[in-house]
C-alpha positions as a printed Julia matrix, in Angstrom:
67×3 Matrix{Float64}:
  -3.83  -14.85  -10.06
  -0.11  -15.57   -9.92
   0.9   -13.0   -11.95
  -1.3   -10.47  -10.74
  -0.21  -10.68   -7.25
   3.17  -10.85   -8.59
   2.86   -7.65  -10.74
   1.18   -6.02   -7.41
   4.04   -6.7    -5.45
   6.51   -4.65   -7.82
   7.41   -1.38   -5.96
   5.73    1.42   -8.1
   4.78   -0.39  -11.23
   2.51   -2.52   -8.82
   0.79    0.81   -7.19
   0.04    1.87  -10.66
  -1.41   -1.09  -12.05
  -3.4    -1.68   -8.48
  -4.93    1.59   -9.3
  -5.65    1.0   -12.85
  -7.44   -2.22  -12.23
  -9.5    -1.0    -9.31
 -10.9     1.87  -11.08
 -10.89    0.7   -14.66
 -14.17   -0.24  -16.59
 -12.86   -3.12  -18.58
 -11.81   -4.85  -15.34
 -13.35   -7.53  -14.02
 -15.59   -7.28  -11.1
 -13.43   -9.99   -8.82
 -10.16   -8.1    -9.72
 -11.57   -4.66   -9.03
 -12.62   -5.79   -5.63
  -9.43   -7.36   -5.02
  -7.49   -4.43   -6.14
  -9.53   -2.43   -4.21
  -8.57   -4.3    -0.74
  -5.27   -4.5    -2.04
  -5.47   -0.46   -1.96
  -7.14   -0.06    1.46
  -3.71   -2.63    2.83
  -1.67   -0.52    0.96
  -3.27    2.55    2.72
  -3.28    1.11    6.6
   0.36   -0.5     6.16
   1.33    3.41    5.14
  -0.32    4.93    8.47
   1.03    2.19   10.68
   4.45    2.6     9.35
   4.1     6.78    9.6
   2.98    6.19   13.28
   5.62    3.88   14.36
   8.12    6.26   12.48
   7.16    9.32   13.99
   6.59    7.59   17.36
  10.11    6.14   17.46
  11.69    8.84   15.59
  10.18   11.32   18.19
  11.81    9.17   21.07
  15.35    9.26   19.84
  14.99   12.62   18.95
  14.0    13.74   22.75
  16.31   11.36   23.87
  19.51   12.92   21.75
  17.85   16.46   23.74
  18.72   15.13   27.04
  22.0    14.0    26.68
């Protein structure tokens, strides 16, 4: 599992590997479930990042307009 988690943490290759592990029919069931959970967490982190980016980016934009 240490190698699996390490490979999943690599920036682009890890995302591709997690997709393969989540939806490949030859992957063991426990690894498929782990990969689907990891994809769900990646999606949640991405959405939260976008919300904070737009929120604080919008505040910075509004602050620059008023000065």
